[in-house]
mmCIF file of C-alpha atoms in Angstrom:
data_model
loop_
_atom_site.group_PDB
_atom_site.id
_atom_site.type_symbol
_atom_site.label_atom_id
_atom_site.label_comp_id
_atom_site.label_asym_id
_atom_site.label_seq_id
_atom_site.Cartn_x
_atom_site.Cartn_y
_atom_site.Cartn_z
ATOM 1 C CA UNK A 5 -29.079 94.373 208.639
ATOM 2 C CA UNK A 6 -27.799 96.361 205.670
ATOM 3 C CA UNK A 7 -24.840 97.776 207.560
ATOM 4 C CA UNK A 8 -23.855 94.324 208.854
ATOM 5 C CA UNK A 9 -23.837 93.017 205.276
ATOM 6 C CA UNK A 10 -21.671 95.936 204.148
ATOM 7 C CA UNK A 11 -19.204 95.214 206.964
ATOM 8 C CA UNK A 12 -19.031 91.528 205.960
ATOM 9 C CA UNK A 13 -18.487 92.476 202.314
ATOM 10 C CA UNK A 14 -15.722 94.901 203.284
ATOM 11 C CA UNK A 15 -14.132 92.262 205.531
ATOM 12 C CA UNK A 16 -14.303 89.644 202.757
ATOM 13 C CA UNK A 17 -12.658 92.041 200.323
ATOM 14 C CA UNK A 18 -9.891 92.863 202.802
ATOM 15 C CA UNK A 19 -9.304 89.203 203.556
ATOM 16 C CA UNK A 20 -9.256 88.210 199.893
ATOM 17 C CA UNK A 21 -6.571 90.772 199.089
ATOM 18 C CA UNK A 22 -3.948 88.026 199.155
ATOM 19 C CA UNK A 23 -2.659 88.628 202.659
ATOM 20 C CA UNK A 24 -2.954 85.069 204.031
ATOM 21 C CA UNK A 25 -2.577 82.996 200.904
ATOM 22 C CA UNK A 26 -0.267 80.407 199.415
ATOM 23 C CA UNK A 27 2.056 79.360 202.231
ATOM 24 C CA UNK A 28 1.679 77.494 205.457
ATOM 25 C CA UNK A 29 1.354 79.482 208.642
ATOM 26 C CA UNK A 30 4.882 78.573 209.719
ATOM 27 C CA UNK A 31 6.416 79.812 206.449
ATOM 28 C CA UNK A 32 4.574 83.095 206.168
ATOM 29 C CA UNK A 33 6.470 85.917 207.857
ATOM 30 C CA UNK A 34 3.518 88.254 207.328
ATOM 31 C CA UNK A 35 1.288 86.077 209.478
ATOM 32 C CA UNK A 36 1.180 87.872 212.791
ATOM 33 C CA UNK A 37 2.014 86.316 216.148
ATOM 34 C CA UNK A 38 -1.641 86.575 217.107
ATOM 35 C CA UNK A 39 -2.748 84.454 214.131
ATOM 36 C CA UNK A 40 0.118 81.996 214.745
ATOM 37 C CA UNK A 41 -0.971 81.643 218.380
ATOM 38 C CA UNK A 42 -4.578 81.151 217.291
ATOM 39 C CA UNK A 43 -3.514 78.343 214.947
ATOM 40 C CA UNK A 44 -1.476 76.661 217.687
ATOM 41 C CA UNK A 45 -4.455 76.776 220.074
ATOM 42 C CA UNK A 46 -6.888 75.299 217.547
ATOM 43 C CA UNK A 47 -7.365 71.571 217.075
ATOM 44 C CA UNK A 48 -7.765 70.179 213.578
ATOM 45 C CA UNK A 49 -8.982 66.826 212.255
ATOM 46 C CA UNK A 50 -6.316 64.342 211.093
ATOM 47 C CA UNK A 51 -7.354 64.599 207.427
ATOM 48 C CA UNK A 52 -6.174 68.240 207.410
ATOM 49 C CA UNK A 53 -2.633 66.864 207.173
ATOM 50 C CA UNK A 54 -3.501 65.410 203.732
ATOM 51 C CA UNK A 55 -2.382 67.807 201.019
ATOM 52 C CA UNK A 56 -4.830 68.344 198.172
ATOM 53 C CA UNK A 57 -3.696 68.982 194.607
ATOM 54 C CA UNK A 58 -6.480 71.317 193.483
ATOM 55 C CA UNK A 59 -5.526 70.726 189.837
ATOM 56 C CA UNK A 60 -6.948 67.205 190.282
ATOM 57 C CA UNK A 61 -10.206 68.502 191.813
ATOM 58 C CA UNK A 62 -13.210 69.657 189.796
ATOM 59 C CA UNK A 63 -13.872 72.798 191.874
ATOM 60 C CA UNK A 64 -17.028 73.601 189.898
ATOM 61 C CA UNK A 65 -18.466 70.343 191.278
ATOM 62 C CA UNK A 66 -17.582 71.475 194.826
ATOM 63 C CA UNK A 67 -19.087 74.965 194.500
ATOM 64 C CA UNK A 68 -22.790 73.900 194.696
ATOM 65 C CA UNK A 69 -21.974 72.081 197.960
ATOM 66 C CA UNK A 70 -20.303 75.248 199.322
ATOM 67 C CA UNK A 71 -23.374 77.305 198.336
ATOM 68 C CA UNK A 72 -25.824 74.833 199.911
ATOM 69 C CA UNK A 73 -23.770 74.383 203.091
ATOM 70 C CA UNK A 74 -23.327 78.149 203.492
ATOM 71 C CA UNK A 75 -27.088 78.705 203.177
ATOM 72 C CA UNK A 76 -27.705 75.852 205.620
ATOM 73 C CA UNK A 77 -25.267 77.216 208.232
ATOM 74 C CA UNK A 78 -25.987 80.942 207.908
ATOM 75 C CA UNK A 79 -29.639 80.825 206.913
ATOM 76 C CA UNK A 80 -28.989 83.196 203.992
ATOM 77 C CA UNK A 81 -27.426 83.153 200.531
ATOM 78 C CA UNK A 82 -23.995 84.747 200.599
ATOM 79 C CA UNK A 83 -22.410 84.855 197.128
ATOM 80 C CA UNK A 84 -19.460 86.919 198.338
ATOM 81 C CA UNK A 85 -18.591 84.414 201.054
ATOM 82 C CA UNK A 86 -18.946 81.507 198.594
ATOM 83 C CA UNK A 87 -16.583 83.259 196.170
ATOM 84 C CA UNK A 88 -14.177 83.935 199.035
ATOM 85 C CA UNK A 89 -14.171 80.236 199.997
ATOM 86 C CA UNK A 90 -13.583 79.261 196.353
ATOM 87 C CA UNK A 91 -10.734 81.796 196.047
ATOM 88 C CA UNK A 92 -9.103 80.331 199.171
ATOM 89 C CA UNK A 93 -9.197 76.887 197.549
ATOM 90 C CA UNK A 94 -7.551 78.076 194.330
ATOM 91 C CA UNK A 95 -4.524 79.469 196.139
ATOM 92 C CA UNK A 96 -1.324 77.473 195.544
ATOM 93 C CA UNK A 97 -0.655 75.209 198.514
ATOM 94 C CA UNK A 98 -4.086 75.838 200.058
ATOM 95 C CA UNK A 99 -3.794 75.091 203.779
ATOM 96 C CA UNK A 100 -7.038 73.928 205.430
ATOM 97 C CA UNK A 101 -5.914 75.205 208.843
ATOM 98 C CA UNK A 102 -5.294 78.692 207.500
ATOM 99 C CA UNK A 103 -8.528 78.629 205.500
ATOM 100 C CA UNK A 104 -10.415 77.620 208.655
ATOM 101 C CA UNK A 105 -8.828 80.501 210.546
ATOM 102 C CA UNK A 106 -9.745 82.907 207.724
ATOM 103 C CA UNK A 107 -13.357 81.689 207.630
ATOM 104 C CA UNK A 108 -13.983 81.720 211.385
ATOM 105 C CA UNK A 109 -15.340 85.277 211.328
ATOM 106 C CA UNK A 110 -17.996 84.239 208.819
ATOM 107 C CA UNK A 111 -19.089 80.730 209.815
ATOM 108 C CA UNK A 112 -18.244 81.282 213.509
ATOM 109 C CA UNK A 113 -19.031 78.141 215.582
ATOM 110 C CA UNK A 114 -19.750 76.151 212.406
ATOM 111 C CA UNK A 115 -16.361 76.797 210.772
ATOM 112 C CA UNK A 116 -14.650 73.609 211.991
ATOM 113 C CA UNK A 117 -17.516 71.405 210.794
ATOM 114 C CA UNK A 118 -17.702 73.226 207.467
ATOM 115 C CA UNK A 119 -13.960 72.955 206.812
ATOM 116 C CA UNK A 120 -13.760 69.334 207.953
ATOM 117 C CA UNK A 121 -16.537 68.285 205.575
ATOM 118 C CA UNK A 122 -15.139 70.422 202.750
ATOM 119 C CA UNK A 123 -11.611 69.036 203.143
ATOM 120 C CA UNK A 124 -12.915 65.438 203.203
ATOM 121 C CA UNK A 125 -14.688 66.127 199.910
ATOM 122 C CA UNK A 126 -11.526 67.636 198.399
ATOM 123 C CA UNK A 127 -9.332 64.730 199.575
ATOM 124 C CA UNK A 128 -11.744 62.203 198.064
ATOM 125 C CA UNK A 129 -12.115 64.247 194.864
ATOM 126 C CA UNK A 130 -8.386 64.436 194.129
ATOM 127 C CA UNK A 131 -8.137 60.628 193.887
ATOM 128 C CA UNK A 132 -11.460 60.126 192.083
ATOM 129 C CA UNK A 133 -11.739 59.914 188.313
ATOM 130 C CA UNK A 134 -12.823 63.295 186.958
ATOM 131 C CA UNK A 135 -11.968 65.040 190.237
ATOM 132 C CA UNK A 136 -15.515 64.767 191.590
ATOM 133 C CA UNK A 137 -16.115 63.409 195.111
ATOM 134 C CA UNK A 138 -17.504 59.846 194.846
ATOM 135 C CA UNK A 139 -20.222 60.732 197.362
ATOM 136 C CA UNK A 140 -21.565 63.310 194.855
ATOM 137 C CA UNK A 141 -21.636 60.685 192.098
ATOM 138 C CA UNK A 142 -23.402 58.178 194.367
ATOM 139 C CA UNK A 143 -25.980 60.820 195.294
ATOM 140 C CA UNK A 144 -26.550 61.625 191.616
ATOM 141 C CA UNK A 145 -26.954 57.907 190.779
ATOM 142 C CA UNK A 146 -29.559 57.551 193.540
ATOM 143 C CA UNK A 147 -31.336 60.654 192.277
ATOM 144 C CA UNK A 148 -31.422 59.318 188.701
ATOM 145 C CA UNK A 149 -32.643 55.924 189.944
ATOM 146 C CA UNK A 150 -35.480 57.616 191.863
ATOM 147 C CA UNK A 151 -36.395 59.664 188.785
ATOM 148 C CA UNK A 152 -36.473 56.499 186.647
ATOM 149 C CA UNK A 153 -38.697 54.754 189.219
ATOM 150 C CA UNK A 154 -41.029 57.755 189.303
ATOM 151 C CA UNK A 155 -41.151 57.792 185.477
ATOM 152 C CA UNK A 156 -42.014 54.082 185.430
ATOM 153 C CA UNK A 157 -44.745 54.622 188.046
ATOM 154 C CA UNK A 158 -46.221 57.504 186.043
ATOM 155 C CA UNK A 159 -46.148 55.489 182.792
ATOM 156 C CA UNK A 160 -47.904 52.597 184.537
ATOM 157 C CA UNK A 161 -50.561 54.993 185.880
ATOM 158 C CA UNK A 162 -51.090 56.517 182.421
ATOM 159 C CA UNK A 163 -51.427 53.017 180.866
ATOM 160 C CA UNK A 164 -53.899 51.993 183.574
ATOM 161 C CA UNK A 165 -56.043 55.094 182.976
ATOM 162 C CA UNK A 166 -55.930 54.624 179.192
ATOM 163 C CA UNK A 167 -57.101 51.030 179.594
ATOM 164 C CA UNK A 168 -59.905 52.179 181.933
ATOM 165 C CA UNK A 169 -60.986 54.808 179.416
ATOM 166 C CA UNK A 170 -60.966 52.263 176.562
ATOM 167 C CA UNK A 171 -63.103 49.844 178.597
ATOM 168 C CA UNK A 172 -65.723 52.558 179.205
ATOM 169 C CA UNK A 173 -66.064 53.306 175.480
#
């Protein structure tokens, strides 16, 4: 348990040292043949071809999703992995294919799903006002609506009980 965590931390630190960042796989001479072959053998969703201008994305709005999804997929909180994912996104010219390759050792079989969902959120966020994915805003609106309905229900219950109490007096 403890040793496995230490190995993952060490691996995350090695991987975040800047080795695979900032250029596409084809442009990066440092990217080994093995990694290049791995990329060629992997299939990626069509939306990975959409470039994302991270300056237009509110990454702090994305981070809670990354935290929640990581916990959901791994069954544990992993702050180091979350920070690693966020650092990958802040690299100039962030390439979803390369990020997916870099994250495979952590998310394993869930990496493709994780990256596909994450990239969809980023693509939608870059065109949305405020750089927040519209699906997040819709979810928040629904949440606020439910809270308002619950408030109204509670107020009605309080009024009903007050009226009952007044009738008994």
